[in-house]
């Protein structure tokens, strides 16, 4: 049995409590102390301080609904496919190595499902990568899930000072990849698969280190275009784009904008004239220009955007939507950017 309770006041970034041991905050790296608890497994009841909420688990969840692709792929990577009774909000095909496990997972909706559809699955836990699902006008507020004894969990990558960024708040400091590692560690503890969680974090850290080792760039600037041709959603300086740009040793030309993906005018993109354009290749077909091919067609035919040096020189790097969001695919995104820059002769 699980229950969720409101915490009085605003908490700082999510903190995992394992008995008397407290793990890191959202902007900190997962500590050796927290990792050491994996040897003995999870002790229940387990209390998780999660983005302004206190959630207590009396046992490992058996029926989880994941409201986002990013959250689902973490659960699948932890070997929890048999616990997932629903998934939603997908931008891309599932990772190849997770396809077999995902085949048995019910897709509740390609985008956000309704509250009724979610509760019909009788979940004991609902997870989300983005807090927009947990606010009024989204799927349901976390308090509404708590009323039915359904626990909820929001990714620390969407939490800043105890508040959800995509739930309508602002980041006060740049996102780091450590928040992703924290999410994996916390979910592993909740489901009592701590060893797999530690192994998975180690795998991602190793890949990130390998991708960024001895990478040298000289004055390379980038802009990250997620979607929409009219008012493009461009990666700002505090979200996932910051993680990608800094890891690859480049400068995000919109680093001065704190929003994750603010809608901007094309004139501002042209004025900042990035060396390289990182283009989202989304299969969801939700906005005009979701596909990379459509983005290129627009960039090269529009009289304003076609003047950019990145367009003239066809300096494009393509990332899936999930690679442009904070997720386990962040590492894939860094690997692709580093490889793309080398192919263009912009790094060594």
Coordinates of C-alpha atoms in Angstrom, one line a residue:
X1 CA 0.0 0.0 0.0
X2 CA 1.2 3.5 -0.8
X3 CA 0.1 7.0 0.1
X4 CA 1.1 10.6 -0.8
X5 CA 1.0 13.5 1.6
X6 CA 1.4 17.2 1.1
X7 CA 4.5 18.7 2.6
X8 CA 4.1 22.1 4.4
X9 CA 6.2 24.8 2.7
X10 CA 8.4 24.7 -0.3
X11 CA 11.1 22.1 -0.4
X12 CA 14.4 22.4 -2.2
X13 CA 15.3 20.0 -5.0
X14 CA 14.1 16.4 -4.6
X15 CA 15.9 14.4 -1.9
X16 CA 15.7 10.7 -1.4
X17 CA 15.5 9.3 2.2
X18 CA 16.7 5.8 2.7
X19 CA 16.2 5.1 6.3
X20 CA 18.5 7.6 8.1
X21 CA 20.6 8.3 4.9
X22 CA 19.8 11.3 2.8
X23 CA 20.8 11.4 -0.9
X24 CA 21.7 14.4 -3.0
X25 CA 19.7 17.4 -4.1
X26 CA 18.6 17.9 -7.7
X27 CA 21.6 20.0 -8.6
X28 CA 24.1 17.7 -6.9
X29 CA 25.7 14.5 -8.0
X30 CA 24.5 11.2 -6.6
X31 CA 26.7 10.5 -3.6
X32 CA 28.7 7.5 -2.7
X33 CA 26.7 7.3 0.6
X34 CA 23.4 7.0 -1.3
X35 CA 24.9 4.5 -3.7
X36 CA 26.1 2.4 -0.8
X37 CA 22.5 1.7 0.2
X38 CA 22.0 -0.4 -2.9
X39 CA 23.8 -3.4 -1.4
X40 CA 21.1 -4.2 1.1
X41 CA 18.1 -3.4 -1.0
X42 CA 15.3 -1.0 -0.2
X43 CA 13.9 -0.9 3.3
X44 CA 10.2 0.0 3.4
X45 CA 8.5 2.2 4.3
X46 CA 10.5 4.4 2.0
X47 CA 10.0 8.2 2.0
X48 CA 10.9 10.3 -1.0
X49 CA 11.0 14.1 -0.9
X50 CA 10.0 14.9 -4.5
X51 CA 9.6 18.4 -5.8
X52 CA 7.6 19.8 -2.9
X53 CA 5.8 16.6 -2.1
X54 CA 6.5 13.9 0.5
X55 CA 5.6 10.5 -0.9
X56 CA 5.8 7.3 1.2
X57 CA 6.0 3.8 -0.2
X58 CA 5.1 0.9 2.0
X59 CA 6.2 -1.6 -0.7
X60 CA 7.5 -1.6 -4.3
X61 CA 4.8 -0.4 -6.7
X62 CA 3.2 -3.1 -8.9
X63 CA 1.1 -1.0 -11.3
X64 CA 2.8 2.2 -12.6
X65 CA 1.6 4.6 -15.3
X66 CA 4.3 6.7 -16.9
X67 CA 3.0 9.9 -18.5
X68 CA 6.1 10.6 -20.6
X69 CA 8.4 8.6 -22.9
X70 CA 11.5 9.7 -21.0
X71 CA 10.1 8.3 -17.7
X72 CA 9.0 5.1 -19.5
X73 CA 12.4 4.5 -20.9
X74 CA 14.0 4.7 -17.5
X75 CA 11.5 2.2 -16.1
X76 CA 12.1 -0.1 -19.0
X77 CA 15.9 0.2 -18.6
X78 CA 15.5 -0.8 -15.0
X79 CA 13.7 -4.0 -16.1
X80 CA 10.3 -3.0 -14.9
X81 CA 8.2 -3.6 -18.0
X82 CA 6.0 -6.0 -16.2
X83 CA 5.0 -3.2 -13.7
X84 CA 4.0 -0.6 -16.3
X85 CA 0.3 -0.6 -17.0
X86 CA 0.3 2.4 -19.2
X87 CA 2.5 4.9 -21.0
X88 CA 1.9 8.2 -22.9
X89 CA 3.3 11.3 -24.4
X90 CA 5.8 10.0 -27.0
X91 CA 7.8 12.1 -29.5
X92 CA 9.9 9.2 -31.0
X93 CA 10.1 5.5 -31.4
X94 CA 11.3 3.6 -28.4
X95 CA 15.1 2.9 -28.1
X96 CA 15.9 -0.2 -30.1
X97 CA 17.3 -2.1 -27.1
X98 CA 14.0 -1.5 -25.2
X99 CA 11.7 -2.3 -28.1
X100 CA 11.0 -5.9 -27.0
X101 CA 10.2 -4.9 -23.4
X102 CA 8.1 -2.0 -24.5
X103 CA 6.0 -4.2 -26.8
X104 CA 3.9 -5.4 -23.9
X105 CA 3.3 -1.9 -22.4
X106 CA -0.1 -0.4 -23.2
X107 CA 0.0 3.0 -24.9
X108 CA -2.7 5.1 -23.3
X109 CA -2.2 8.0 -25.6
X110 CA 0.4 9.4 -28.0
X111 CA 0.2 12.7 -26.1
X112 CA -1.3 13.3 -22.7
X113 CA -4.1 11.0 -21.6
X114 CA -7.1 12.0 -19.6
X115 CA -7.3 11.5 -15.8
X116 CA -10.1 8.9 -16.3
X117 CA -8.0 6.9 -18.7
X118 CA -5.1 6.8 -16.2
X119 CA -7.2 5.8 -13.2
X120 CA -9.0 3.1 -15.2
X121 CA -5.6 1.2 -15.2
X122 CA -5.8 1.2 -11.3
X123 CA -2.2 2.4 -10.8
X124 CA -0.5 2.6 -7.5
X125 CA 2.1 5.0 -8.9
X126 CA 2.1 7.7 -11.6
X127 CA 5.4 9.1 -12.9
X128 CA 6.0 12.1 -15.1
X129 CA 9.0 13.8 -16.7
X130 CA 7.2 17.1 -17.0
X131 CA 5.1 18.8 -14.3
X132 CA 2.6 20.1 -16.8
X133 CA 0.8 16.8 -16.4
X134 CA 0.4 17.4 -12.6
X135 CA -1.1 20.9 -12.8
X136 CA -4.6 22.2 -13.4
X137 CA -5.4 21.7 -17.0
X138 CA -3.0 18.7 -17.3
X139 CA -3.8 15.1 -16.5
X140 CA -4.5 15.8 -12.8
X141 CA -2.9 17.5 -9.9
X142 CA -0.9 15.3 -7.6
X143 CA -3.3 15.9 -4.8
X144 CA -6.1 14.3 -6.9
X145 CA -4.0 11.2 -7.4
X146 CA -3.3 11.1 -3.7
X147 CA -7.0 11.1 -2.9
X148 CA -7.2 7.6 -4.6
X149 CA -4.1 6.4 -2.7
X150 CA -2.1 6.7 -5.9
X151 CA 1.5 7.9 -5.4
X152 CA 3.1 10.3 -7.8
X153 CA 6.7 11.0 -8.8
X154 CA 8.0 13.9 -10.9
X155 CA 11.5 13.8 -12.5
X156 CA 14.1 15.9 -10.6
X157 CA 15.1 17.3 -14.0
X158 CA 11.9 19.3 -13.9
X159 CA 12.3 20.5 -10.4
X160 CA 13.9 23.8 -9.2
X161 CA 13.7 25.0 -5.6
X162 CA 10.8 22.5 -4.9
X163 CA 8.7 23.7 -7.8
X164 CA 8.0 22.2 -11.3
X165 CA 9.6 24.1 -14.1
X166 CA 7.2 22.8 -16.8
X167 CA 4.4 23.2 -14.2
X168 CA 4.7 27.0 -14.7
X169 CA 7.8 28.0 -12.8
X170 CA 11.3 29.3 -13.7
X171 CA 14.7 27.7 -13.3
X172 CA 17.0 29.6 -11.0
X173 CA 20.1 27.7 -12.0
X174 CA 21.1 25.6 -15.0
X175 CA 20.1 22.0 -15.2
X176 CA 22.8 19.4 -14.7
X177 CA 22.9 15.7 -15.8
X178 CA 23.2 14.8 -12.1
X179 CA 19.4 15.4 -11.8
X180 CA 19.0 12.5 -14.3
X181 CA 21.2 10.3 -12.3
X182 CA 19.2 11.2 -9.2
X183 CA 16.0 10.2 -11.0
X184 CA 17.3 6.8 -11.9
X185 CA 18.6 6.2 -8.4
X186 CA 15.4 7.2 -6.8
X187 CA 13.2 5.1 -9.1
X188 CA 15.5 2.1 -8.6
X189 CA 15.1 2.5 -4.8
X190 CA 11.3 2.9 -5.0
X191 CA 11.1 -0.4 -7.0
X192 CA 13.9 -2.1 -5.0
X193 CA 16.1 -2.6 -8.0
X194 CA 19.0 -0.6 -6.6
X195 CA 21.8 -2.7 -8.1
X196 CA 20.4 -2.2 -11.6
X197 CA 20.0 1.5 -11.0
X198 CA 23.6 1.9 -9.9
X199 CA 24.8 -0.1 -12.9
X200 CA 22.7 2.0 -15.3
X201 CA 24.0 5.3 -13.8
X202 CA 27.6 4.0 -14.1
X203 CA 27.0 3.0 -17.8
X204 CA 25.6 6.5 -18.6
X205 CA 28.5 8.2 -16.8
X206 CA 31.0 6.1 -18.6
X207 CA 29.5 6.9 -22.0
X208 CA 29.3 10.6 -21.2
X209 CA 33.0 10.7 -20.1
X210 CA 34.0 8.9 -23.3
X211 CA 32.0 11.2 -25.5
X212 CA 33.5 14.3 -24.1
X213 CA 37.0 13.2 -23.6
X214 CA 39.6 15.3 -25.4
X215 CA 37.0 17.2 -27.4
X216 CA 38.2 20.6 -28.5
X217 CA 36.1 23.2 -30.1
X218 CA 37.1 26.8 -31.0
X219 CA 34.4 29.4 -30.9
X220 CA 31.6 27.1 -32.1
X221 CA 28.1 28.3 -31.3
X222 CA 24.9 26.4 -31.6
X223 CA 21.1 26.9 -31.5
X224 CA 18.7 24.1 -30.7
X225 CA 15.4 24.1 -32.6
X226 CA 12.9 21.7 -31.1
X227 CA 9.7 22.5 -33.0
X228 CA 7.3 24.9 -34.8
X229 CA 8.1 27.0 -37.8
X230 CA 6.0 30.1 -36.9
X231 CA 7.4 30.8 -33.5
X232 CA 10.1 28.3 -33.1
X233 CA 10.8 26.6 -29.7
X234 CA 14.5 27.2 -29.3
X235 CA 16.7 25.7 -26.5
X236 CA 17.4 28.2 -23.7
X237 CA 20.3 28.5 -21.4
X238 CA 19.1 26.7 -18.2
X239 CA 17.5 23.4 -19.5
X240 CA 18.5 20.4 -21.5
X241 CA 20.1 22.5 -24.3
X242 CA 22.5 23.8 -21.7
X243 CA 23.5 20.3 -20.7
X244 CA 24.0 19.3 -24.4
X245 CA 25.9 22.5 -25.4
X246 CA 28.2 22.6 -22.4
X247 CA 29.0 18.8 -22.5
X248 CA 29.9 19.2 -26.2
X249 CA 32.1 22.2 -25.5
X250 CA 30.0 24.7 -27.5
X251 CA 28.2 27.9 -26.8
X252 CA 24.4 28.1 -26.8
X253 CA 23.5 31.4 -28.6
X254 CA 20.4 31.6 -26.4
X255 CA 22.2 30.9 -23.1
X256 CA 20.8 34.2 -21.8
X257 CA 17.3 32.9 -21.8
X258 CA 16.4 30.8 -18.7
X259 CA 13.4 29.0 -20.1
X260 CA 13.9 25.4 -21.3
X261 CA 12.4 26.0 -24.8
X262 CA 11.1 29.5 -25.2
X263 CA 9.2 30.5 -28.3
X264 CA 11.2 33.2 -30.1
X265 CA 11.1 35.1 -33.4
X266 CA 13.2 34.1 -36.4
X267 CA 14.8 37.5 -36.5
X268 CA 16.5 36.8 -33.1
X269 CA 17.8 33.5 -34.3
X270 CA 19.2 35.1 -37.4
X271 CA 20.7 37.9 -35.4
X272 CA 22.6 35.5 -33.2
X273 CA 23.8 33.6 -36.3
X274 CA 24.9 30.2 -34.8
X275 CA 27.7 28.2 -36.3
X276 CA 25.6 25.0 -36.2
X277 CA 21.9 24.3 -35.9
X278 CA 20.8 21.3 -33.9
X279 CA 17.4 20.3 -35.3
X280 CA 14.8 18.1 -33.6
X281 CA 13.6 15.2 -35.7
X282 CA 10.2 14.4 -34.1
X283 CA 7.9 11.7 -35.4
X284 CA 4.9 12.9 -33.4
X285 CA 3.7 15.3 -36.2
X286 CA 2.2 17.7 -33.6
X287 CA 3.5 21.0 -34.8
X288 CA 4.5 22.3 -38.3
X289 CA 8.1 21.4 -38.9
X290 CA 8.4 18.5 -36.4
X291 CA 10.3 16.4 -38.9
X292 CA 13.9 17.4 -39.7
X293 CA 13.2 17.3 -43.4
X294 CA 10.5 19.9 -42.9
X295 CA 12.8 22.1 -40.8
X296 CA 15.4 22.0 -43.5
X297 CA 12.9 22.8 -46.2
X298 CA 11.7 25.8 -44.2
X299 CA 15.2 27.1 -43.3
X300 CA 16.5 26.9 -46.9
X301 CA 13.4 28.5 -48.6
X302 CA 12.6 31.3 -46.1
X303 CA 14.3 34.6 -47.2
X304 CA 15.1 35.4 -43.6
X305 CA 16.5 32.1 -42.2
X306 CA 18.3 31.2 -45.4
X307 CA 20.8 34.0 -44.7
X308 CA 22.2 32.3 -41.6
X309 CA 25.7 30.8 -42.1
X310 CA 24.6 27.5 -40.6
X311 CA 21.9 27.3 -43.3
X312 CA 24.2 28.4 -46.1
X313 CA 26.9 25.9 -45.1
X314 CA 24.2 23.2 -44.3
X315 CA 25.7 22.7 -40.8
X316 CA 22.9 20.6 -39.3
X317 CA 22.9 18.0 -36.5
X318 CA 19.8 16.0 -36.1
X319 CA 18.5 14.8 -32.7
X320 CA 15.3 13.0 -31.7
X321 CA 12.9 14.9 -29.5
X322 CA 13.8 12.7 -26.5
X323 CA 17.4 13.6 -27.0
X324 CA 16.6 17.2 -26.7
X325 CA 14.7 16.6 -23.4
X326 CA 16.4 15.7 -20.1
X327 CA 16.4 11.9 -20.4
X328 CA 18.6 8.8 -20.7
X329 CA 19.0 9.9 -24.3
X330 CA 20.8 13.1 -23.2
X331 CA 24.0 11.0 -23.5
X332 CA 23.0 9.9 -27.1
X333 CA 22.5 13.6 -27.9
X334 CA 25.9 14.6 -26.6
X335 CA 27.5 11.7 -28.6
X336 CA 25.7 12.8 -31.8
X337 CA 26.7 16.5 -31.4
X338 CA 30.3 15.7 -30.7
X339 CA 30.4 13.3 -33.7
X340 CA 28.7 15.9 -35.9
X341 CA 31.1 18.6 -35.0
X342 CA 34.0 16.4 -35.8
X343 CA 32.5 15.4 -39.2
X344 CA 32.2 19.2 -40.0
X345 CA 35.8 19.8 -39.0
X346 CA 34.7 22.0 -36.1
X347 CA 36.2 20.0 -33.3
X348 CA 39.1 17.7 -32.7

